[in-house]
PDB file of C-alpha atoms in Angstrom:
ATOM      1  CA  UNK A   1      45.526 125.966 111.612  1.00 54.00           C
ATOM      2  CA  UNK A   2      43.064 123.510 113.180  1.00 62.00           C
ATOM      3  CA  UNK A   3      39.748 124.873 114.386  1.00 72.00           C
ATOM      4  CA  UNK A   4      38.993 123.795 117.955  1.00 77.00           C
ATOM      5  CA  UNK A   5      35.604 122.375 118.802  1.00 77.00           C
ATOM      6  CA  UNK A   6      34.168 123.142 122.207  1.00 80.00           C
ATOM      7  CA  UNK A   7      34.285 120.420 124.845  1.00 80.00           C
ATOM      8  CA  UNK A   8      31.001 118.564 125.378  1.00 77.00           C
ATOM      9  CA  UNK A   9      30.522 116.416 128.450  1.00 82.00           C
ATOM     10  CA  UNK A  10      28.118 113.491 128.153  1.00 84.00           C
ATOM     11  CA  UNK A  11      25.934 111.375 130.410  1.00 88.00           C
ATOM     12  CA  UNK A  12      25.968 107.714 129.407  1.00 90.00           C
ATOM     13  CA  UNK A  13      23.240 105.129 129.586  1.00 90.00           C
ATOM     14  CA  UNK A  14      23.126 101.481 128.610  1.00 91.00           C
ATOM     15  CA  UNK A  15      19.773  99.983 127.754  1.00 89.00           C
ATOM     16  CA  UNK A  16      18.840  96.386 127.021  1.00 90.00           C
ATOM     17  CA  UNK A  17      15.653  96.061 125.026  1.00 89.00           C
ATOM     18  CA  UNK A  18      13.741  93.292 123.243  1.00 88.00           C
ATOM     19  CA  UNK A  19      15.096  92.933 119.706  1.00 85.00           C
ATOM     20  CA  UNK A  20      11.771  93.499 117.975  1.00 87.00           C
ATOM     21  CA  UNK A  21      11.261  96.777 119.859  1.00 88.00           C
ATOM     22  CA  UNK A  22      14.786  98.193 119.539  1.00 87.00           C
ATOM     23  CA  UNK A  23      13.883 100.718 116.843  1.00 88.00           C
ATOM     24  CA  UNK A  24      10.939 102.066 118.836  1.00 90.00           C
ATOM     25  CA  UNK A  25      13.073 102.406 121.980  1.00 91.00           C
ATOM     26  CA  UNK A  26      15.787 104.248 120.043  1.00 90.00           C
ATOM     27  CA  UNK A  27      13.238 106.661 118.547  1.00 91.00           C
ATOM     28  CA  UNK A  28      11.710 107.346 121.952  1.00 92.00           C
ATOM     29  CA  UNK A  29      15.014 107.841 123.760  1.00 92.00           C
ATOM     30  CA  UNK A  30      16.033 110.380 121.120  1.00 92.00           C
ATOM     31  CA  UNK A  31      12.997 112.427 122.223  1.00 91.00           C
ATOM     32  CA  UNK A  32      14.642 112.704 125.660  1.00 92.00           C
ATOM     33  CA  UNK A  33      17.960 113.928 124.271  1.00 90.00           C
ATOM     34  CA  UNK A  34      19.747 110.567 124.060  1.00 92.00           C
ATOM     35  CA  UNK A  35      21.640 109.518 120.967  1.00 90.00           C
ATOM     36  CA  UNK A  36      23.416 106.252 120.153  1.00 88.00           C
ATOM     37  CA  UNK A  37      27.074 106.220 121.175  1.00 86.00           C
ATOM     38  CA  UNK A  38      28.900 105.552 117.901  1.00 83.00           C
ATOM     39  CA  UNK A  39      32.059 104.536 119.773  1.00 83.00           C
ATOM     40  CA  UNK A  40      30.488 101.272 120.984  1.00 79.00           C
ATOM     41  CA  UNK A  41      28.536  98.940 118.710  1.00 80.00           C
ATOM     42  CA  UNK A  42      25.203  97.530 119.915  1.00 81.00           C
ATOM     43  CA  UNK A  43      25.435  94.034 121.397  1.00 82.00           C
ATOM     44  CA  UNK A  44      22.984  91.582 119.876  1.00 84.00           C
ATOM     45  CA  UNK A  45      21.802  88.819 122.204  1.00 81.00           C
ATOM     46  CA  UNK A  46      19.397  85.985 121.471  1.00 85.00           C
ATOM     47  CA  UNK A  47      16.273  88.056 121.984  1.00 85.00           C
ATOM     48  CA  UNK A  48      17.617  91.374 123.294  1.00 88.00           C
ATOM     49  CA  UNK A  49      19.846  94.175 122.088  1.00 90.00           C
ATOM     50  CA  UNK A  50      22.080  96.217 124.398  1.00 90.00           C
ATOM     51  CA  UNK A  51      22.745  99.773 123.210  1.00 89.00           C
ATOM     52  CA  UNK A  52      24.991 102.448 124.742  1.00 91.00           C
ATOM     53  CA  UNK A  53      23.594 105.948 124.531  1.00 92.00           C
ATOM     54  CA  UNK A  54      24.900 109.378 125.407  1.00 91.00           C
ATOM     55  CA  UNK A  55      23.369 112.770 126.160  1.00 91.00           C
ATOM     56  CA  UNK A  56      24.877 116.220 126.578  1.00 88.00           C
ATOM     57  CA  UNK A  57      25.248 116.914 130.315  1.00 88.00           C
ATOM     58  CA  UNK A  58      24.330 120.569 129.802  1.00 87.00           C
ATOM     59  CA  UNK A  59      21.098 119.846 127.944  1.00 87.00           C
ATOM     60  CA  UNK A  60      18.293 122.310 128.568  1.00 86.00           C
ATOM     61  CA  UNK A  61      15.298 120.993 130.596  1.00 87.00           C
ATOM     62  CA  UNK A  62      17.294 117.967 131.756  1.00 89.00           C
ATOM     63  CA  UNK A  63      15.151 117.393 134.864  1.00 91.00           C
ATOM     64  CA  UNK A  64      11.880 117.444 132.929  1.00 92.00           C
ATOM     65  CA  UNK A  65      13.321 115.215 130.190  1.00 93.00           C
ATOM     66  CA  UNK A  66      14.504 112.738 132.826  1.00 92.00           C
ATOM     67  CA  UNK A  67      11.065 112.747 134.448  1.00 95.00           C
ATOM     68  CA  UNK A  68       9.413 112.096 131.068  1.00 95.00           C
ATOM     69  CA  UNK A  69      11.953 109.359 130.367  1.00 94.00           C
ATOM     70  CA  UNK A  70      11.090 107.601 133.647  1.00 95.00           C
ATOM     71  CA  UNK A  71       7.404 107.915 132.801  1.00 96.00           C
ATOM     72  CA  UNK A  72       8.116 106.359 129.374  1.00 95.00           C
ATOM     73  CA  UNK A  73      10.050 103.481 130.985  1.00 94.00           C
ATOM     74  CA  UNK A  74       7.197 102.861 133.444  1.00 96.00           C
ATOM     75  CA  UNK A  75       4.713 102.740 130.564  1.00 96.00           C
ATOM     76  CA  UNK A  76       6.933 100.273 128.696  1.00 94.00           C
ATOM     77  CA  UNK A  77       7.110  98.066 131.808  1.00 94.00           C
ATOM     78  CA  UNK A  78       3.317  98.177 132.113  1.00 96.00           C
ATOM     79  CA  UNK A  79       2.950  97.172 128.462  1.00 95.00           C
ATOM     80  CA  UNK A  80       5.348  94.247 129.022  1.00 92.00           C
ATOM     81  CA  UNK A  81       3.322  93.145 132.061  1.00 95.00           C
ATOM     82  CA  UNK A  82       0.088  93.379 130.062  1.00 95.00           C
ATOM     83  CA  UNK A  83       1.633  91.311 127.252  1.00 93.00           C
ATOM     84  CA  UNK A  84       2.593  88.618 129.776  1.00 94.00           C
ATOM     85  CA  UNK A  85      -0.895  88.739 131.289  1.00 93.00           C
ATOM     86  CA  UNK A  86      -2.327  87.645 127.943  1.00 93.00           C
ATOM     87  CA  UNK A  87      -0.752  84.215 128.291  1.00 93.00           C
ATOM     88  CA  UNK A  88      -0.117  83.725 132.019  1.00 94.00           C
ATOM     89  CA  UNK A  89      -3.746  82.996 132.946  1.00 92.00           C
ATOM     90  CA  UNK A  90      -4.138  80.757 129.923  1.00 95.00           C
ATOM     91  CA  UNK A  91      -1.003  78.812 130.854  1.00 96.00           C
ATOM     92  CA  UNK A  92      -2.216  78.390 134.413  1.00 96.00           C
ATOM     93  CA  UNK A  93      -5.585  76.994 133.320  1.00 96.00           C
ATOM     94  CA  UNK A  94      -4.058  74.691 130.700  1.00 97.00           C
ATOM     95  CA  UNK A  95      -1.474  73.330 133.158  1.00 97.00           C
ATOM     96  CA  UNK A  96      -4.116  72.780 135.836  1.00 97.00           C
ATOM     97  CA  UNK A  97      -6.337  70.796 133.474  1.00 97.00           C
ATOM     98  CA  UNK A  98      -3.307  68.833 132.256  1.00 97.00           C
ATOM     99  CA  UNK A  99      -2.224  67.919 135.790  1.00 97.00           C
ATOM    100  CA  UNK A 100      -5.761  66.849 136.703  1.00 97.00           C
ATOM    101  CA  UNK A 101      -5.864  64.727 133.550  1.00 97.00           C
ATOM    102  CA  UNK A 102      -2.548  63.146 134.528  1.00 97.00           C
ATOM    103  CA  UNK A 103      -3.921  62.347 138.004  1.00 97.00           C
ATOM    104  CA  UNK A 104      -6.898  60.575 136.404  1.00 96.00           C
ATOM    105  CA  UNK A 105      -4.520  58.634 134.125  1.00 96.00           C
ATOM    106  CA  UNK A 106      -2.448  57.619 137.148  1.00 96.00           C
ATOM    107  CA  UNK A 107      -5.620  56.343 138.814  1.00 96.00           C
ATOM    108  CA  UNK A 108      -6.520  54.420 135.639  1.00 95.00           C
ATOM    109  CA  UNK A 109      -3.031  52.898 135.581  1.00 95.00           C
ATOM    110  CA  UNK A 110      -3.273  51.830 139.218  1.00 94.00           C
ATOM    111  CA  UNK A 111      -6.718  50.325 138.551  1.00 93.00           C
ATOM    112  CA  UNK A 112      -5.455  48.198 135.635  1.00 92.00           C
ATOM    113  CA  UNK A 113      -2.289  46.959 137.402  1.00 93.00           C
ATOM    114  CA  UNK A 114      -4.259  46.042 140.545  1.00 90.00           C
ATOM    115  CA  UNK A 115      -4.603  42.309 141.287  1.00 91.00           C
ATOM    116  CA  UNK A 116      -7.165  41.450 139.947  1.00 92.00           C
ATOM    117  CA  UNK A 117      -7.409  44.265 137.361  1.00 91.00           C
ATOM    118  CA  UNK A 118     -10.395  46.590 137.762  1.00 92.00           C
ATOM    119  CA  UNK A 119     -11.113  47.255 134.085  1.00 92.00           C
ATOM    120  CA  UNK A 120     -14.345  49.217 134.617  1.00 94.00           C
ATOM    121  CA  UNK A 121     -12.537  51.659 136.959  1.00 93.00           C
ATOM    122  CA  UNK A 122      -9.630  51.966 134.518  1.00 93.00           C
ATOM    123  CA  UNK A 123     -12.026  52.939 131.703  1.00 94.00           C
ATOM    124  CA  UNK A 124     -13.941  55.288 133.994  1.00 94.00           C
ATOM    125  CA  UNK A 125     -10.742  57.114 135.038  1.00 95.00           C
ATOM    126  CA  UNK A 126      -9.073  57.023 131.594  1.00 95.00           C
ATOM    127  CA  UNK A 127     -11.845  59.016 129.872  1.00 96.00           C
ATOM    128  CA  UNK A 128     -11.376  62.211 131.953  1.00 96.00           C
ATOM    129  CA  UNK A 129      -7.621  61.509 131.884  1.00 96.00           C
ATOM    130  CA  UNK A 130      -7.494  61.634 128.094  1.00 95.00           C
ATOM    131  CA  UNK A 131      -9.741  64.710 128.075  1.00 95.00           C
ATOM    132  CA  UNK A 132      -7.329  66.330 130.534  1.00 95.00           C
ATOM    133  CA  UNK A 133      -4.524  65.717 128.059  1.00 95.00           C
ATOM    134  CA  UNK A 134      -6.435  66.822 124.945  1.00 95.00           C
ATOM    135  CA  UNK A 135      -8.306  69.914 126.192  1.00 96.00           C
ATOM    136  CA  UNK A 136      -5.442  72.091 127.544  1.00 96.00           C
ATOM    137  CA  UNK A 137      -4.442  73.258 124.061  1.00 96.00           C
ATOM    138  CA  UNK A 138      -7.975  74.457 123.252  1.00 96.00           C
ATOM    139  CA  UNK A 139      -8.361  75.990 126.725  1.00 96.00           C
ATOM    140  CA  UNK A 140      -5.085  77.855 126.212  1.00 97.00           C
ATOM    141  CA  UNK A 141      -6.085  79.172 122.775  1.00 96.00           C
ATOM    142  CA  UNK A 142      -9.534  80.352 123.876  1.00 96.00           C
ATOM    143  CA  UNK A 143      -8.268  81.969 127.058  1.00 96.00           C
ATOM    144  CA  UNK A 144      -5.493  83.803 125.186  1.00 96.00           C
ATOM    145  CA  UNK A 145      -8.025  85.094 122.626  1.00 96.00           C
ATOM    146  CA  UNK A 146     -10.357  86.272 125.379  1.00 96.00           C
ATOM    147  CA  UNK A 147      -7.581  87.935 127.397  1.00 95.00           C
ATOM    148  CA  UNK A 148      -6.180  89.567 124.252  1.00 96.00           C
ATOM    149  CA  UNK A 149      -9.550  91.167 123.522  1.00 96.00           C
ATOM    150  CA  UNK A 150      -9.653  92.483 127.104  1.00 95.00           C
ATOM    151  CA  UNK A 151      -6.044  93.678 127.296  1.00 95.00           C
ATOM    152  CA  UNK A 152      -5.457  95.078 123.796  1.00 96.00           C
ATOM    153  CA  UNK A 153      -7.335  98.380 124.463  1.00 96.00           C
ATOM    154  CA  UNK A 154      -5.212  98.931 127.583  1.00 96.00           C
ATOM    155  CA  UNK A 155      -2.006  98.335 125.603  1.00 95.00           C
ATOM    156  CA  UNK A 156      -3.129 100.751 122.891  1.00 96.00           C
ATOM    157  CA  UNK A 157      -3.920 103.382 125.555  1.00 96.00           C
ATOM    158  CA  UNK A 158      -0.432 102.960 127.036  1.00 96.00           C
ATOM    159  CA  UNK A 159       1.148 103.274 123.588  1.00 95.00           C
ATOM    160  CA  UNK A 160      -0.796 106.472 122.982  1.00 96.00           C
ATOM    161  CA  UNK A 161       0.439 107.736 126.359  1.00 96.00           C
ATOM    162  CA  UNK A 162       4.017 106.927 125.268  1.00 95.00           C
ATOM    163  CA  UNK A 163       3.562 108.901 122.051  1.00 95.00           C
ATOM    164  CA  UNK A 164       2.298 111.889 124.050  1.00 95.00           C
ATOM    165  CA  UNK A 165       5.284 111.635 126.419  1.00 95.00           C
ATOM    166  CA  UNK A 166       7.696 111.513 123.475  1.00 94.00           C
ATOM    167  CA  UNK A 167       5.941 114.473 121.876  1.00 94.00           C
ATOM    168  CA  UNK A 168       6.418 116.502 125.071  1.00 94.00           C
ATOM    169  CA  UNK A 169      10.066 115.435 125.311  1.00 92.00           C
ATOM    170  CA  UNK A 170      10.728 116.345 121.688  1.00 91.00           C
ATOM    171  CA  UNK A 171       9.162 119.778 122.185  1.00 91.00           C
ATOM    172  CA  UNK A 172      11.498 120.410 125.166  1.00 87.00           C
ATOM    173  CA  UNK A 173      14.575 119.771 123.012  1.00 81.00           C
TER     174      UNK A 173
END
């Protein structure tokens, strides 16, 4: 005679996460009672992975676990924004210098194709034009290094906050 297992109802959730962080997300979601749904394989994209998860509907402390989960997701979003902030300012500065350099090169081009050519003006405008094309890479690198030094402590603080949230969630299970 077959032994009957009790019915378990599940809540389902689908998450799409960056591929390099998939393991960390899975570990953290398990602290909130979620487990991978073995019935559906994860979907691997170019840079993201989509995973289906399930959680017992009758789980104890469900409201508190859900609150902690939302707090975890907010922290992850803040970390993603901080990671983008490392390069966004640097990109803006590098692009600005590059566009200004291009404007100087356009002026140099107009000076040389003028009838009669104004060679002295072409040379005068070409020098900052070439600098505007050469310097953006170094400006980008230095700005990213500077912003990384400023932002890295904030990211580490958020990661520590995530670990504390997961610890609380795990203790509620």
